[in-house]
CSV table of C-alpha atoms in Angstrom, one decimal:
chain,number,residue,atom,x,y,z
A,4,UNK,CA,0.0,0.0,0.0
A,5,UNK,CA,1.3,3.4,-1.0
A,6,UNK,CA,0.8,6.1,1.6
A,7,UNK,CA,0.3,9.6,0.4
A,8,UNK,CA,1.7,11.9,3.1
A,9,UNK,CA,2.1,15.6,3.7
A,10,UNK,CA,2.7,17.6,6.9
A,11,UNK,CA,-1.0,18.3,7.3
A,12,UNK,CA,-1.8,14.6,7.6
A,13,UNK,CA,0.7,13.9,10.4
A,14,UNK,CA,-1.6,15.0,13.3
A,15,UNK,CA,-4.3,12.5,12.3
A,16,UNK,CA,-1.7,9.7,12.0
A,17,UNK,CA,-0.3,10.6,15.5
A,18,UNK,CA,-3.8,10.6,17.0
A,19,UNK,CA,-4.7,7.3,15.4
A,20,UNK,CA,-1.5,5.7,16.6
A,21,UNK,CA,-2.2,7.0,20.1
A,22,UNK,CA,-5.6,5.3,19.9
A,23,UNK,CA,-4.1,2.1,18.7
A,24,UNK,CA,-1.2,2.0,21.2
A,25,UNK,CA,-2.4,4.0,24.2
A,26,UNK,CA,0.1,2.6,26.7
A,27,UNK,CA,3.2,3.4,24.6
A,28,UNK,CA,5.2,6.6,24.7
A,29,UNK,CA,4.5,9.3,22.1
A,30,UNK,CA,8.1,9.3,21.0
A,31,UNK,CA,8.1,5.6,20.5
A,32,UNK,CA,4.9,5.7,18.4
A,33,UNK,CA,6.1,8.5,16.1
A,34,UNK,CA,9.7,7.1,15.7
A,35,UNK,CA,8.2,3.7,15.0
A,36,UNK,CA,6.0,5.3,12.4
A,37,UNK,CA,9.0,6.9,10.7
A,38,UNK,CA,10.7,3.5,10.5
A,39,UNK,CA,7.4,2.1,9.2
A,40,UNK,CA,7.7,4.3,6.1
A,41,UNK,CA,11.5,3.6,5.7
A,42,UNK,CA,12.9,6.7,7.4
A,43,UNK,CA,15.7,6.4,9.9
A,44,UNK,CA,14.2,9.0,12.3
A,45,UNK,CA,11.2,11.2,12.7
A,46,UNK,CA,13.4,14.2,12.2
A,47,UNK,CA,14.5,12.8,8.8
A,48,UNK,CA,10.8,12.4,7.9
A,49,UNK,CA,10.0,16.0,8.9
A,50,UNK,CA,12.9,17.3,6.9
A,51,UNK,CA,11.8,15.3,3.8
A,52,UNK,CA,8.2,16.7,4.2
A,53,UNK,CA,9.6,20.3,3.9
A,54,UNK,CA,10.2,19.6,0.2
A,55,UNK,CA,6.6,18.6,-0.4
A,56,UNK,CA,4.2,15.6,-0.2
A,57,UNK,CA,5.6,12.0,-0.2
A,58,UNK,CA,4.4,8.8,-1.6
A,59,UNK,CA,5.8,5.9,0.5
A,60,UNK,CA,5.3,2.2,1.2
A,61,UNK,CA,4.3,0.9,4.6
A,62,UNK,CA,7.0,-1.3,6.1
A,63,UNK,CA,5.4,-3.4,8.9
A,64,UNK,CA,8.6,-5.2,9.8
A,65,UNK,CA,10.5,-2.0,10.4
A,66,UNK,CA,7.7,-0.5,12.5
A,67,UNK,CA,7.4,-3.6,14.6
A,68,UNK,CA,11.1,-4.0,15.1
A,69,UNK,CA,11.5,-0.5,16.6
A,70,UNK,CA,8.2,-0.7,18.5
A,71,UNK,CA,9.0,-4.1,20.1
A,72,UNK,CA,12.5,-2.8,21.1
A,73,UNK,CA,10.9,0.1,23.0
A,74,UNK,CA,7.4,-1.2,23.9
A,75,UNK,CA,5.4,-4.4,23.5
A,76,UNK,CA,4.6,-6.7,20.6
A,77,UNK,CA,1.8,-5.0,18.5
A,78,UNK,CA,-1.1,-7.1,17.3
A,79,UNK,CA,-1.1,-8.0,13.6
A,80,UNK,CA,-2.2,-5.2,11.3
A,81,UNK,CA,-2.7,-2.7,14.2
A,82,UNK,CA,-0.1,-0.4,12.6
A,83,UNK,CA,-1.7,-0.5,9.1
A,84,UNK,CA,-5.2,-0.1,10.3
A,85,UNK,CA,-4.3,3.0,12.4
A,86,UNK,CA,-2.7,4.6,9.3
A,87,UNK,CA,-5.6,3.7,7.1
A,88,UNK,CA,-8.1,5.3,9.6
A,89,UNK,CA,-6.0,8.5,9.3
A,90,UNK,CA,-6.3,8.2,5.5
A,91,UNK,CA,-10.0,7.8,5.5
A,92,UNK,CA,-10.8,10.5,8.0
A,93,UNK,CA,-10.4,13.5,5.7
A,94,UNK,CA,-12.2,11.8,2.9
A,95,UNK,CA,-15.4,11.6,5.0
A,96,UNK,CA,-15.0,15.2,6.1
A,97,UNK,CA,-14.9,16.4,2.5
A,98,UNK,CA,-17.5,13.9,1.1
A,99,UNK,CA,-20.5,14.2,3.3
A,100,UNK,CA,-22.6,11.8,1.1
A,101,UNK,CA,-20.0,9.0,1.2
A,102,UNK,CA,-21.1,5.9,3.0
A,103,UNK,CA,-20.0,2.3,2.8
A,104,UNK,CA,-22.9,1.8,0.3
A,105,UNK,CA,-21.5,4.5,-2.0
A,106,UNK,CA,-22.9,8.0,-2.5
A,107,UNK,CA,-25.7,8.0,0.1
A,108,UNK,CA,-27.7,4.9,1.1
A,109,UNK,CA,-30.1,2.6,-0.8
A,110,UNK,CA,-33.7,3.7,-1.6
A,111,UNK,CA,-35.0,1.1,0.9
A,112,UNK,CA,-34.0,3.6,3.7
A,113,UNK,CA,-36.6,6.1,2.5
A,114,UNK,CA,-34.4,9.0,1.4
A,115,UNK,CA,-35.2,11.0,4.6
A,116,UNK,CA,-36.4,10.4,8.2
A,117,UNK,CA,-35.0,8.6,11.2
A,118,UNK,CA,-34.2,5.3,9.4
A,119,UNK,CA,-32.3,7.1,6.7
A,120,UNK,CA,-30.4,9.3,9.2
A,121,UNK,CA,-29.5,6.3,11.3
A,122,UNK,CA,-28.1,4.3,8.4
A,123,UNK,CA,-26.1,7.3,7.1
A,124,UNK,CA,-24.5,7.6,10.5
A,125,UNK,CA,-23.9,3.9,11.0
A,126,UNK,CA,-22.5,3.3,7.5
A,127,UNK,CA,-20.1,6.3,7.8
A,128,UNK,CA,-18.9,5.2,11.2
A,129,UNK,CA,-18.3,1.7,9.8
A,130,UNK,CA,-15.4,3.0,7.7
A,131,UNK,CA,-13.2,2.9,10.8
A,132,UNK,CA,-14.0,-0.7,11.6
A,133,UNK,CA,-11.1,-3.2,11.2
A,134,UNK,CA,-12.9,-4.9,8.3
A,135,UNK,CA,-13.4,-1.7,6.3
A,136,UNK,CA,-9.7,-0.8,6.9
A,137,UNK,CA,-8.8,-4.2,5.4
A,138,UNK,CA,-11.2,-3.6,2.5
A,139,UNK,CA,-9.6,-0.2,1.9
A,140,UNK,CA,-6.2,-1.8,1.5
A,141,UNK,CA,-7.6,-4.6,-0.8
A,142,UNK,CA,-9.1,-1.9,-3.0
A,143,UNK,CA,-5.9,0.0,-3.1
A,144,UNK,CA,-4.0,-3.2,-4.0
A,145,UNK,CA,-6.1,-3.2,-7.2
A,146,UNK,CA,-6.2,0.6,-7.8
A,147,UNK,CA,-2.5,1.2,-7.2
A,148,UNK,CA,-1.6,-1.5,-9.7
A,149,UNK,CA,-3.8,0.0,-12.5
A,150,UNK,CA,-3.0,2.6,-15.1
A,151,UNK,CA,-5.2,5.7,-15.6
A,152,UNK,CA,-6.6,7.4,-18.6
A,153,UNK,CA,-7.7,11.0,-19.3
A,154,UNK,CA,-11.4,10.3,-19.4
A,155,UNK,CA,-13.8,8.4,-17.3
A,156,UNK,CA,-14.2,4.7,-18.0
A,157,UNK,CA,-18.0,4.1,-18.4
A,158,UNK,CA,-17.6,0.4,-19.2
A,159,UNK,CA,-17.8,-0.4,-15.5
A,160,UNK,CA,-18.8,1.4,-12.3
A,161,UNK,CA,-17.3,1.3,-8.9
A,162,UNK,CA,-19.7,-1.5,-8.0
A,163,UNK,CA,-18.4,-3.7,-10.8
A,164,UNK,CA,-14.8,-2.9,-10.1
A,165,UNK,CA,-15.1,-3.6,-6.4
A,166,UNK,CA,-15.8,-7.2,-7.4
A,167,UNK,CA,-12.6,-7.2,-9.4
A,168,UNK,CA,-10.7,-6.1,-6.3
A,169,UNK,CA,-12.5,-8.8,-4.2
A,170,UNK,CA,-11.3,-11.5,-6.6
A,171,UNK,CA,-7.7,-10.8,-5.9
A,172,UNK,CA,-8.4,-12.7,-2.7
A,173,UNK,CA,-11.6,-14.6,-3.3
A,174,UNK,CA,-10.7,-16.2,-6.7
A,175,UNK,CA,-6.9,-15.8,-7.0
A,176,UNK,CA,-5.8,-16.5,-3.4
A,177,UNK,CA,-3.6,-13.3,-3.1
A,178,UNK,CA,-3.6,-11.4,0.2
A,179,UNK,CA,-6.3,-13.5,1.8
A,180,UNK,CA,-5.4,-11.8,5.1
A,181,UNK,CA,-7.4,-8.8,3.8
A,182,UNK,CA,-10.7,-10.8,3.4
A,183,UNK,CA,-12.6,-11.2,0.2
A,184,UNK,CA,-15.1,-8.4,0.3
A,185,UNK,CA,-15.0,-4.7,-0.5
A,186,UNK,CA,-17.9,-2.4,0.1
A,187,UNK,CA,-18.8,-0.1,-2.8
A,188,UNK,CA,-18.3,3.0,-0.7
A,189,UNK,CA,-14.9,1.8,0.6
A,190,UNK,CA,-13.8,1.2,-3.0
A,191,UNK,CA,-14.9,4.8,-3.9
A,192,UNK,CA,-13.0,6.1,-0.8
A,193,UNK,CA,-9.9,4.2,-1.8
A,194,UNK,CA,-10.1,5.6,-5.4
A,195,UNK,CA,-10.6,9.1,-4.1
A,196,UNK,CA,-7.6,8.7,-1.7
A,197,UNK,CA,-5.4,7.6,-4.5
A,198,UNK,CA,-6.2,10.6,-6.7
A,199,UNK,CA,-8.5,9.0,-9.3
A,200,UNK,CA,-11.1,11.2,-11.0
A,201,UNK,CA,-14.6,10.1,-9.9
A,202,UNK,CA,-18.1,11.0,-10.9
A,203,UNK,CA,-21.4,9.5,-9.8
A,204,UNK,CA,-23.0,7.4,-12.5
A,205,UNK,CA,-26.1,9.6,-12.2
A,206,UNK,CA,-27.7,12.0,-9.8
A,207,UNK,CA,-29.2,9.4,-7.6
A,208,UNK,CA,-26.7,6.5,-8.1
A,209,UNK,CA,-24.7,5.0,-5.3
A,210,UNK,CA,-22.0,4.1,-7.8
A,211,UNK,CA,-19.2,6.0,-9.5
A,212,UNK,CA,-17.3,6.0,-12.8
A,213,UNK,CA,-13.5,6.6,-12.6
A,214,UNK,CA,-10.7,7.2,-15.0
A,215,UNK,CA,-9.2,3.7,-14.8
A,216,UNK,CA,-7.6,2.1,-17.8
A,217,UNK,CA,-9.7,-0.5,-19.6
A,218,UNK,CA,-6.7,-2.6,-20.3
A,219,UNK,CA,-5.7,-2.6,-16.6
A,220,UNK,CA,-9.3,-3.5,-15.5
A,221,UNK,CA,-9.3,-6.5,-17.9
A,222,UNK,CA,-5.8,-7.7,-16.9
A,223,UNK,CA,-7.0,-8.0,-13.3
A,224,UNK,CA,-9.4,-10.7,-14.4
A,225,UNK,CA,-6.5,-12.9,-15.5
A,226,UNK,CA,-5.5,-15.2,-12.6
A,227,UNK,CA,-2.0,-15.8,-13.8
A,228,UNK,CA,-1.3,-12.2,-14.5
A,229,UNK,CA,-2.6,-11.0,-11.1
A,230,UNK,CA,-0.5,-13.6,-9.2
A,231,UNK,CA,2.6,-12.6,-11.3
A,232,UNK,CA,1.9,-8.9,-10.8
A,233,UNK,CA,1.3,-9.0,-7.0
A,234,UNK,CA,3.5,-11.9,-5.9
A,235,UNK,CA,6.2,-12.2,-8.6
A,236,UNK,CA,5.2,-15.8,-9.5
A,237,UNK,CA,6.0,-16.7,-13.1
A,238,UNK,CA,3.2,-16.8,-15.6
């Protein structure tokens, strides 16, 4: 997973790490985070951010090595989920309609009233659950390995492509630790985070079109190609 990082995002990451590791020292958490994105120190990270935003890979082993040396063994995926929560947080602040369903909630909730309001709140809060954090990473595993084009691809919506992301695990057995389901709204959130251009299919649709390459989308339906692309196994 590539993390898009700038100085403005650091406070949210620090807060989410504090929530995930409340008994550890602040200095341990932030220094472990710096190692977890392959910097030698937090100071080196801050210096690099002065030159502008960064795109970095998460390094669980480096985070855990430093953290264990100065604190306790973290539970699996605690580090990644904390960082993902910090990634999702601003997306919800700037996309008030975004829910795990997509843009809004299904018509069955009435479009207004207590049932609708309750489901809006529930489905937005669900983004921060462990399962949705894992879904976000599975969606990014697909999206960050695709090419983009200048125009929206109207051959498939977010709902169709979220199934393609699911099949990385479900059908092809890659990164099964992330589960085999991606909610439509989580897919939209991941695409938004990664800088894709998105547009609702129509005014009342839950789904979105995005500017993903048609060739990339089709390649991700080829089991051998996917396993080669994501694991290095020969075709």
